[in-house]
Coordinates of C-alpha atoms and ligand atoms in Angstrom, one line a residue:
X1 CA -48.6 -6.5 4.8
X2 CA -46.8 -9.4 6.3
X3 CA -43.6 -8.7 8.3
X4 CA -40.8 -11.2 8.2
X5 CA -37.5 -10.9 10.0
X6 CA -34.6 -13.0 8.8
X7 CA -32.0 -13.7 11.6
X8 CA -28.7 -15.2 10.7
X9 CA -25.0 -15.2 11.4
X10 CA -24.0 -14.1 7.9
X11 CA -25.3 -12.2 4.9
X12 CA -23.8 -10.7 1.8
X13 CA -22.4 -8.2 1.2
X14 CA -21.4 -7.7 4.9
X15 CA -20.0 -11.1 5.9
X16 CA -19.7 -14.4 4.1
X17 CA -18.1 -17.7 4.8
X18 CA -20.3 -19.8 2.5
X19 CA -23.7 -20.2 0.8
X20 CA -25.7 -19.2 3.9
X21 CA -24.6 -15.6 3.4
X22 CA -25.6 -15.7 -0.3
X23 CA -29.1 -16.9 0.7
X24 CA -29.7 -14.5 3.5
X25 CA -28.4 -11.5 1.5
X26 CA -30.2 -12.2 -1.7
X27 CA -33.6 -13.9 -0.9
X28 CA -35.1 -11.0 1.0
X29 CA -34.9 -8.8 -2.2
X30 CA -37.1 -11.2 -4.0
X31 CA -40.5 -10.8 -2.3
X32 CA -43.1 -8.4 -3.6
X33 CA -42.9 -5.2 -1.6
X34 CA -46.7 -4.6 -1.6
X35 CA -47.3 -7.8 0.4
X36 CA -44.1 -8.5 2.3
X37 CA -41.8 -6.4 4.5
X38 CA -38.8 -8.6 4.9
X39 CA -35.9 -7.4 7.0
X40 CA -32.6 -9.0 8.1
X41 CA -30.7 -9.1 11.4
X42 CA -27.1 -10.1 11.7
X43 CA -24.3 -9.4 14.2
X44 CA -22.2 -6.2 13.8
X45 CA -18.9 -8.0 13.4
X46 CA -15.8 -5.8 13.6
X47 CA -14.7 -7.5 10.4
X48 CA -17.4 -5.9 8.3
X49 CA -15.9 -3.5 5.8
X50 CA -15.5 0.1 6.9
X51 CA -17.5 1.3 3.8
X52 CA -20.6 -0.4 5.2
X53 CA -20.0 0.4 8.8
X54 CA -19.9 4.1 7.9
X55 CA -23.4 3.8 6.5
X56 CA -24.9 2.2 9.6
X57 CA -27.1 4.4 11.8
X58 CA -27.1 3.9 15.6
X59 CA -30.6 3.2 16.7
X60 CA -30.4 2.6 20.4
X61 CA -28.9 0.4 23.1
X62 CA -29.8 -1.3 26.4
X63 CA -28.6 -4.0 28.8
X64 CA -29.8 -7.5 28.6
X65 CA -29.3 -10.4 31.0
X66 CA -27.8 -13.6 29.7
X67 CA -28.2 -15.9 32.7
X68 CA -26.3 -14.1 35.5
X69 CA -24.4 -11.7 33.2
X70 CA -25.6 -8.2 32.2
X71 CA -24.6 -7.5 28.6
X72 CA -24.6 -4.5 26.4
X73 CA -26.8 -4.7 23.3
X74 CA -26.5 -2.0 20.6
X75 CA -28.7 -1.8 17.6
X76 CA -27.6 -0.3 14.3
X77 CA -29.5 -0.2 11.0
X78 CA -28.9 0.5 7.4
X79 CA -30.8 0.1 4.1
X80 CA -29.0 -1.9 1.4
X81 CA -30.6 -2.5 -2.1
X82 CA -34.0 -1.7 -0.7
X83 CA -33.7 -4.0 2.4
X84 CA -33.4 -2.9 6.0
X85 CA -30.6 -4.6 7.8
X86 CA -30.3 -4.5 11.6
X87 CA -26.9 -5.1 13.2
X88 CA -26.6 -6.3 16.8
X89 CA -23.6 -4.7 18.5
X90 CA -21.5 -6.0 21.3
X91 CA -17.7 -5.6 21.0
X92 CA -16.9 -8.4 23.4
X93 CA -18.7 -11.0 21.3
X94 CA -18.3 -9.8 17.7
X95 CA -14.7 -8.8 17.4
X96 CA -12.1 -10.8 15.5
X97 CA -11.1 -11.5 11.9
X98 CA -13.7 -14.2 11.4
X99 CA -17.4 -14.5 12.3
X100 CA -16.7 -17.9 13.9
X101 CA -14.0 -18.6 16.4
X102 CA -14.9 -22.1 17.3
X103 CA -16.4 -23.7 20.4
X104 CA -17.2 -23.1 23.1
X105 CA -16.8 -19.3 22.5
X106 CA -19.3 -19.3 19.7
X107 CA -21.9 -20.8 21.9
X108 CA -22.0 -17.8 24.2
X109 CA -21.8 -15.5 21.2
X110 CA -24.9 -16.9 19.5
X111 CA -26.9 -17.4 22.6
X112 CA -26.3 -13.7 23.2
X113 CA -27.2 -12.9 19.6
X114 CA -30.4 -15.0 19.6
X115 CA -31.7 -13.5 22.8
X116 CA -30.7 -10.0 21.7
X117 CA -32.6 -10.5 18.4
X118 CA -35.8 -11.0 20.4
X119 CA -35.0 -8.4 23.0
X120 CA -34.5 -5.6 20.5
X121 CA -37.8 -6.0 18.7
X122 CA -39.9 -3.6 20.8
X123 CA -37.2 -0.9 20.4
X124 CA -36.9 -1.0 16.6
X125 CA -40.5 -0.3 15.6
X126 CA -40.8 -3.6 13.7
X127 CA -42.9 -6.4 15.1
X128 CA -42.5 -9.4 12.8
X129 CA -45.3 -11.8 12.2
X130 CA -42.7 -14.4 11.4
X131 CA -39.0 -14.8 12.6
X132 CA -37.2 -16.8 10.0
X133 CA -34.1 -18.4 11.7
X134 CA -31.2 -19.8 9.8
X135 CA -28.9 -22.6 11.1
X136 CA -27.7 -23.5 14.6
X137 CA -26.5 -20.0 15.5
X138 CA -30.2 -18.9 15.7
X139 CA -31.6 -22.2 17.0
X140 CA -32.2 -20.7 20.5
X141 CA -34.7 -18.1 19.1
X142 CA -37.7 -20.4 19.0
X143 CA -36.6 -21.7 22.4
X144 CA -36.3 -18.3 24.1
X145 CA -39.5 -17.1 22.5
X146 CA -41.3 -20.1 24.1
X147 CA -39.5 -19.9 27.4
X148 CA -40.0 -16.3 28.3
X149 CA -40.9 -13.8 25.6
X150 CA -44.2 -15.2 24.6
X151 CA -45.7 -14.3 28.0
X152 CA -45.8 -10.7 27.0
X153 CA -48.4 -9.2 24.8
X154 CA -45.9 -7.9 22.2
X155 CA -44.5 -11.3 21.4
X156 CA -47.6 -13.4 21.6
X157 CA -48.4 -14.9 18.3
X158 CA -45.1 -14.4 16.6
X159 CA -44.3 -17.5 14.5
X160 CA -40.9 -19.0 13.8
X161 CA -39.4 -20.9 10.9
X162 CA -36.1 -22.8 11.3
X163 CA -34.2 -23.3 8.0
X164 CA -31.5 -25.9 8.0
X165 CA -28.7 -25.0 5.7
X166 CA -26.4 -27.7 7.2
X167 CA -27.5 -30.3 9.7
X168 CA -23.9 -31.2 10.5
X169 CA -23.3 -28.0 12.5
X170 CA -25.6 -27.9 15.5
X171 CA -24.0 -26.0 18.3
X172 CA -23.5 -29.0 20.6
X173 CA -21.8 -28.9 24.0
X174 CA -22.3 -30.3 27.5
X175 CA -25.5 -29.6 29.3
X176 CA -24.0 -27.9 32.3
X177 CA -22.1 -25.3 30.2
X178 CA -25.1 -24.6 28.0
X179 CA -27.4 -24.2 31.0
X180 CA -24.9 -21.8 32.4
X181 CA -24.6 -19.8 29.2
X182 CA -28.2 -19.7 28.2
X183 CA -29.9 -19.5 31.6
X184 CA -32.5 -21.9 30.4
X185 CA -34.1 -24.1 33.2
X186 CA -33.8 -27.9 33.6
X187 CA -37.1 -28.3 31.9
X188 CA -35.5 -27.8 28.4
X189 CA -32.8 -30.3 28.8
X190 CA -34.6 -33.6 28.1
X191 CA -34.2 -35.9 25.1
X192 CA -37.5 -34.5 23.6
X193 CA -36.1 -30.9 23.8
X194 CA -32.5 -29.7 23.7
X195 CA -30.8 -32.8 25.0
X196 CA -28.8 -34.5 22.3
X197 CA -26.9 -37.7 23.2
X198 CA -26.4 -36.5 26.8
X199 CA -25.2 -33.1 25.5
X200 CA -27.3 -30.2 24.4
X201 CA -27.9 -28.9 20.9
X202 CA -29.0 -25.4 19.9
X203 CA -30.2 -26.5 16.5
X204 CA -32.3 -29.3 18.0
X205 CA -34.0 -26.7 20.2
X206 CA -34.9 -24.7 17.2
X207 CA -36.2 -27.7 15.3
X208 CA -38.3 -28.8 18.3
X209 CA -39.9 -25.3 18.9
X210 CA -40.1 -23.8 15.5
X211 CA -43.6 -23.6 13.9
X212 CA -42.2 -24.8 10.6
X213 CA -39.0 -26.2 9.4
X214 CA -37.5 -25.9 5.9
X215 CA -34.3 -27.0 4.3
X216 CA -32.7 -26.0 1.1
X217 CA -33.6 -28.8 -1.4
X218 CA -36.2 -31.5 -1.7
X219 CA -33.8 -34.3 -1.7
X220 CA -31.9 -33.1 1.4
X221 CA -35.3 -32.8 3.1
X222 CA -35.8 -36.6 2.5
X223 CA -32.1 -37.5 3.2
X224 CA -32.1 -36.0 6.7
X225 CA -34.9 -38.4 7.7
X226 CA -32.4 -41.2 7.3
X227 CA -29.5 -42.0 9.7
X228 CA -26.7 -41.5 7.1
X229 CA -27.6 -37.8 6.6
X230 CA -29.6 -37.2 9.7
X231 CA -26.6 -36.4 12.0
X232 CA -28.4 -38.0 14.9
X233 CA -31.6 -36.0 14.3
X234 CA -33.2 -38.2 11.7
X235 CA -35.8 -39.4 14.3
X236 CA -36.8 -35.8 15.0
X237 CA -36.9 -35.1 11.3
X238 CA -39.2 -38.0 10.8
X239 CA -41.4 -36.9 13.7
X240 CA -41.7 -33.4 12.3
X241 CA -42.0 -34.5 8.7
X242 CA -45.4 -32.8 8.5
X243 CA -43.8 -29.4 9.3
X244 CA -40.7 -29.9 7.1
X245 CA -40.4 -28.6 3.5
X246 CA -37.6 -28.6 1.1
X247 CA -37.3 -25.4 -0.9
X248 CA -34.3 -25.2 -3.3
X249 CA -32.1 -22.2 -3.2
X250 CA -31.7 -19.7 -6.0
X251 CA -28.8 -17.3 -6.7
X252 CA -28.7 -13.6 -7.3
X253 CA -29.0 -13.3 -11.0
X254 CA -27.7 -9.7 -11.0
X255 CA -24.7 -10.5 -9.0
X256 CA -23.9 -13.7 -11.0
X257 CA -24.4 -12.6 -14.6
X258 CA -21.9 -13.4 -17.3
X259 CA -23.3 -10.6 -19.5
X260 CA -22.4 -7.8 -17.0
X261 CA -19.9 -9.3 -14.6
X262 CA -17.1 -6.7 -14.0
X263 CA -14.7 -9.3 -12.8
X264 CA -14.5 -11.0 -16.1
X265 CA -11.9 -10.5 -18.8
X266 CA -14.7 -10.8 -21.4
X267 CA -18.4 -10.9 -20.7
X268 CA -20.6 -13.2 -22.7
X269 CA -24.1 -14.6 -23.0
X270 CA -26.0 -17.7 -23.9
X271 CA -25.8 -16.5 -27.5
X272 CA -22.1 -15.9 -27.9
X273 CA -20.4 -18.1 -25.3
X274 CA -19.0 -20.3 -28.1
X275 CA -16.7 -17.5 -29.1
X276 CA -16.3 -15.3 -26.1
X277 CA -16.2 -17.6 -23.0
X278 CA -12.7 -19.0 -23.9
X279 CA -11.1 -15.6 -23.6
X280 CA -11.7 -15.8 -19.9
X281 CA -9.9 -19.1 -19.8
X282 CA -6.8 -18.0 -21.6
X283 CA -6.6 -14.8 -19.4
X284 CA -6.9 -16.9 -16.3
X285 CA -4.3 -19.4 -17.5
X286 CA -1.9 -16.5 -18.0
X287 CA -2.8 -15.0 -14.6
X288 CA -2.3 -18.3 -12.7
X289 CA 0.8 -19.4 -14.6
X290 CA -0.8 -22.4 -16.3
X291 CA -0.1 -23.4 -19.8
X292 CA -1.9 -21.0 -22.0
X293 CA -3.9 -23.2 -24.3
X294 CA -7.5 -22.4 -25.3
X295 CA -8.2 -26.0 -26.1
X296 CA -7.1 -27.6 -22.7
X297 CA -10.1 -28.6 -20.6
X298 CA -10.1 -26.5 -17.4
X299 CA -11.9 -27.9 -14.4
X300 CA -12.7 -25.5 -11.6
X301 CA -13.3 -26.1 -7.9
X302 CA -14.4 -23.3 -5.6
X303 CA -15.2 -24.5 -2.1
X304 CA -14.8 -24.5 1.6
X305 CA -12.1 -27.2 1.9
X306 CA -13.9 -29.6 4.3
X307 CA -14.9 -33.3 4.3
X308 CA -18.4 -32.4 3.3
X309 CA -17.2 -31.4 -0.2
X310 CA -15.8 -34.9 -1.2
X311 CA -12.2 -33.8 -1.3
X312 CA -10.9 -37.1 -0.1
X313 CA -12.1 -38.5 -3.4
X314 CA -10.3 -35.8 -5.2
X315 CA -7.1 -36.3 -3.2
X316 CA -7.2 -40.0 -4.0
X317 CA -7.5 -39.4 -7.7
X318 CA -5.3 -36.4 -8.2
X319 CA -2.3 -38.2 -9.6
X320 CA -4.4 -40.1 -12.1
X321 CA -6.4 -37.1 -13.1
X322 CA -3.2 -35.2 -13.8
X323 CA -2.1 -37.8 -16.3
X324 CA -5.0 -36.6 -18.5
X325 CA -5.1 -33.5 -20.7
X326 CA -6.8 -31.3 -18.2
X327 CA -6.1 -28.3 -16.0
X328 CA -7.4 -28.0 -12.4
X329 CA -8.0 -24.6 -10.8
X330 CA -8.8 -24.6 -7.1
X331 CA -10.0 -21.7 -4.9
X332 CA -10.7 -22.4 -1.3
X333 CA -9.7 -22.4 2.4
X334 CA -10.4 -24.8 5.2
X335 CA -8.9 -27.9 6.7
X336 CA -5.1 -27.9 6.5
X337 CA -4.9 -31.4 5.1
X338 CA -6.8 -30.3 2.0
X339 CA -5.0 -26.9 1.7
X340 CA -1.7 -28.8 1.8
X341 CA -2.9 -31.5 -0.6
X342 CA -3.7 -29.0 -3.3
X343 CA -0.5 -27.0 -2.7
X344 CA 1.4 -30.3 -3.1
X345 CA -0.2 -31.1 -6.4
X346 CA 0.2 -27.6 -7.7
X347 CA 3.9 -28.0 -6.9
X348 CA 4.0 -31.4 -8.6
X349 CA 2.1 -30.5 -11.7
X350 CA 2.9 -26.8 -12.0
X351 CA 1.5 -26.1 -15.4
X352 CA -1.7 -28.1 -14.9
X353 CA -2.8 -27.4 -11.3
X354 CA -3.3 -24.1 -9.7
X355 CA -4.0 -24.0 -5.9
X356 CA -5.4 -20.7 -4.7
X357 CA -5.6 -21.1 -1.0
X358 CA -7.4 -17.9 0.0
X359 CA -10.8 -16.3 -0.2
X360 CA -11.7 -14.0 -3.0
X361 CA -15.0 -13.1 -4.5
X362 CA -13.5 -11.7 -7.8
X363 CA -11.4 -14.8 -8.3
X364 CA -14.4 -17.1 -7.7
X365 CA -16.3 -15.3 -10.5
X366 CA -13.3 -15.6 -12.8
X367 CA -13.2 -19.4 -12.2
X368 CA -17.0 -19.8 -12.7
X369 CA -16.6 -18.0 -16.1
X370 CA -13.3 -19.5 -17.2
X371 CA -13.6 -23.2 -16.5
X372 CA -15.1 -25.7 -18.8
X373 CA -16.4 -27.9 -16.1
X374 CA -16.9 -27.5 -12.3
X375 CA -16.2 -30.3 -9.9
X376 CA -18.4 -30.8 -6.8
X377 CA -18.3 -34.5 -5.6
X378 CA -19.9 -33.7 -2.2
X379 CA -20.4 -36.3 0.5
X380 CA -23.6 -34.4 1.3
X381 CA -24.9 -31.1 0.0
X382 CA -28.0 -29.5 1.4
X383 CA -28.3 -27.4 -1.7
X384 CA -25.0 -26.1 -3.1
X385 CA -24.8 -22.8 -4.9
X386 CA -21.6 -23.2 -6.8
X387 CA -23.1 -25.6 -9.3
X388 CA -25.9 -23.1 -9.9
X389 CA -23.3 -20.4 -10.5
X390 CA -21.5 -22.7 -12.9
X391 CA -24.7 -23.4 -14.8
X392 CA -25.3 -19.7 -15.1
X393 CA -21.8 -19.2 -16.5
X394 CA -22.0 -22.0 -19.0
X395 CA -19.6 -24.1 -17.0
X396 CA -20.7 -27.7 -16.9
X397 CA -21.0 -29.2 -13.3
X398 CA -19.7 -32.6 -12.5
X399 CA -21.4 -33.6 -9.2
X400 CA -22.3 -36.4 -7.0
X401 CA -26.0 -37.2 -6.9
X402 CA -26.8 -36.0 -3.4
X403 CA -29.0 -33.3 -1.9
X404 CA -29.4 -30.1 -4.0
X405 CA -26.9 -31.3 -6.5
X406 CA -29.2 -34.1 -7.5
X407 CA -32.1 -31.7 -7.7
X408 CA -30.4 -29.1 -9.9
X409 CA -28.0 -30.9 -12.2
X410 CA -29.7 -33.2 -14.8
X411 CA -27.2 -35.9 -15.9
X412 CA -26.2 -35.8 -19.6
X413 CA -27.9 -38.5 -21.6
X414 CA -26.1 -38.8 -25.0
X415 CA -28.9 -40.9 -26.5
X416 CA -31.7 -38.5 -25.8
X417 CA -29.6 -35.4 -26.0
X418 CA -30.7 -34.2 -22.6
X419 CA -29.0 -33.0 -19.4
X420 CA -27.1 -30.1 -18.0
X421 CA -24.1 -31.8 -16.4
X422 CA -22.4 -35.0 -15.4
X423 CA -23.1 -37.0 -12.2
X424 CA -22.3 -40.1 -10.3
X425 CA -24.2 -41.9 -7.6
X426 CA -21.9 -43.6 -5.1
X427 CA -19.3 -42.0 -2.9
X428 CA -16.5 -43.7 -4.7
X429 CA -13.3 -42.2 -6.1
X430 CA -13.3 -44.5 -9.2
X431 CA -16.9 -43.6 -10.0
X432 CA -15.9 -39.9 -9.8
X433 CA -12.9 -40.4 -12.0
X434 CA -14.9 -42.4 -14.5
X435 CA -17.4 -39.5 -14.7
X436 CA -14.7 -36.9 -15.1
X437 CA -13.2 -39.0 -17.9
X438 CA -16.6 -39.3 -19.6
X439 CA -16.9 -35.6 -19.5
X440 CA -13.4 -35.3 -21.0
X441 CA -14.4 -37.5 -23.9
X442 CA -17.4 -35.4 -24.7
X443 CA -15.4 -32.2 -24.3
X444 CA -12.6 -33.3 -26.7
X445 CA -14.4 -35.6 -29.1
X446 CA -18.0 -34.2 -29.3
X447 CA -17.6 -30.5 -28.8
X448 CA -20.9 -29.7 -30.4
X449 CA -22.7 -32.0 -27.9
X450 CA -20.7 -30.3 -25.1
X451 CA -21.9 -26.9 -26.3
X452 CA -25.5 -28.1 -26.4
X453 CA -25.1 -29.2 -22.8
X454 CA -24.1 -25.6 -22.1
X455 CA -27.0 -24.3 -24.0
X456 CA -29.4 -26.3 -21.8
X457 CA -27.6 -25.3 -18.6
X458 CA -27.6 -21.6 -19.4
X459 CA -31.3 -21.8 -20.3
X460 CA -32.2 -23.1 -16.8
X461 CA -33.7 -20.6 -14.3
X462 CA -32.2 -20.8 -10.9
X463 CA -33.0 -17.2 -9.9
X464 CA -35.0 -16.9 -6.7
X465 CA -38.3 -16.4 -8.5
X466 CA -39.9 -19.7 -8.0
X467 CA -38.4 -20.5 -4.6
X468 CA -39.4 -17.1 -3.2
X469 CA -43.0 -18.0 -4.1
X470 CA -42.7 -21.2 -2.1
X471 CA -41.5 -19.2 0.9
X472 CA -44.4 -16.8 0.4
X473 CA -46.8 -19.7 0.5
X474 CA -45.2 -20.8 3.7
X475 CA -45.4 -17.3 5.3
X476 CA -49.1 -17.1 4.2
X477 CA -49.9 -20.4 5.7
X478 CA -48.2 -19.6 9.0
X479 CA -49.4 -16.1 9.8
Ligands
LIG501 P1 -21.3 -24.0 1.3 O1 -22.3 -23.0 1.8 O2 -21.5 -25.4 1.8 O3 -20.0 -23.5 1.5 P2 -22.4 -23.4 -1.4 O4 -22.1 -24.0 -2.7 O5 -23.8 -23.3 -1.0 O6 -21.5 -24.2 -0.3 O7 -21.9 -21.9 -1.3 C1 -20.5 -21.6 -1.3 C2 -20.4 -20.1 -1.6 O8 -19.1 -19.7 -1.1 C3 -20.4 -19.8 -3.1 O9 -20.9 -18.5 -3.2 C4 -18.9 -19.9 -3.4 O10 -18.6 -19.2 -4.6 C5 -18.3 -19.2 -2.2 N1 -16.9 -19.6 -1.9 C6 -16.4 -20.7 -1.3 N2 -15.1 -20.7 -1.1 C7 -14.7 -19.5 -1.6 C8 -13.4 -18.8 -1.7 N3 -12.3 -19.4 -1.3 N4 -13.4 -17.6 -2.3 C9 -14.5 -17.1 -2.8 N5 -15.8 -17.6 -2.7 C10 -15.8 -18.8 -2.1
LIG502 C1 -24.9 -24.7 3.5 C2 -24.8 -25.9 2.6 C3 -24.9 -25.6 1.2 C4 -26.1 -24.6 0.9 C5 -25.9 -23.4 1.8 C6 -27.0 -22.4 1.6 O1 -23.6 -24.1 3.7 O2 -23.6 -26.6 2.9 O3 -25.2 -26.8 0.5 O4 -26.1 -24.3 -0.4 O5 -25.8 -23.7 3.1 O6 -28.2 -22.9 1.8

């Protein structure tokens, strides 16, 4: 039996700000229980819902040093859908409405979390063969393991994997502060280790010291070896190319299932979407105060509102798009400039544009089910889950060909009758608009073709099945 511990800053259903939480919460369920014991460790944030907190059992506590500070570490655990979750408790670090509060506070929080994740292992009766770390918040785990823990018998031989969900966020700050927070000696602060353009980077530490590196699509694994996507680490990615694999994400097919989804006005399937899916659209039009018209093409956008997602292209083209016979339904939070931009256009084109500037799991499901097309013109996209959710709900993705979007959406080819979505290559607002207008033409003038694109999209399998196998191969190869 191979033992694997996922360590991450978020996991559904406890805490989620983006796709990382979906992956960490859903992938562990997909390994065969006879061969793999996969458990998950996250912080015990005060913002976790009371209904879950009530189910957590206190395991133990102790004090741990973080450089010159002694800090309380509590451990709670609970089983959820067959998976054991551990929660690291420390009220000073993990209070607040959001899991992330910004720098530099988050640096100390996640240095604490990373060191605590290693420190608690002898106390929880679970010695993992592999620690599977996710993103910069856990980048110090391979570093601390190397620096001190490996000297003791218990830790010797534990292997680490670093999965990159987003190379843009690295946990970078000045060397002096990071030395003071982490207590790591000078030895680690050289350009071949944590040092990054005169500062220090947690993620870089993880990428240098992990036994294997993965990222969440094949194309992104290639892209990050180049300067444009490499975020200053392309050299390191090239140097470690032999240890780097791209494994595309899946989604939870039980959670995202148009046949059973409780959030929908009307459930539907690949067999009856032609008749039933539209009932969700008209219900949502009514709910959001848009013109109620089953024929109007509805474009959905559910996203963190950040530069990564290509929203400057959307901003640039909003007026033009709104001249067309379309409706745009947005759900998202993030940078004020984008929140306000969508609010502005919802005010300007009231019966066509709906700006929902908040976070809501049920509303996201309604949009995936109701919209005809889903817009995701990302500047970069390590994998992207929203387009997979759209495909699952028979909503045709319109994407830019980057990262996981390129790997999961096959462009429509009207001559061959193939493809599951629409895509464009260059990061260019006119190319995006041209592609949206092409989709509009197919939707309005060739509805049978449109529906066949949906047929092909809904027939795709983006459950975790095949990707979980690729992780199993990696675990078997490592330990
Ligand atoms: P990223 O992780 O970069 O944000 P992904 O496409 O991988 O992008 O995952 C985004 C996840 O977050 C999806 O599950 C999406 O439905 C969800 N999401 C994003 N914004 C919101 C929101 N405002 N309300 C509900 N869900 C959201
Ligand atoms: C990141 C990426 C997104 C990916 C998600 C889960 O947030 O931005 O593309 O799908 O992680 O891996």
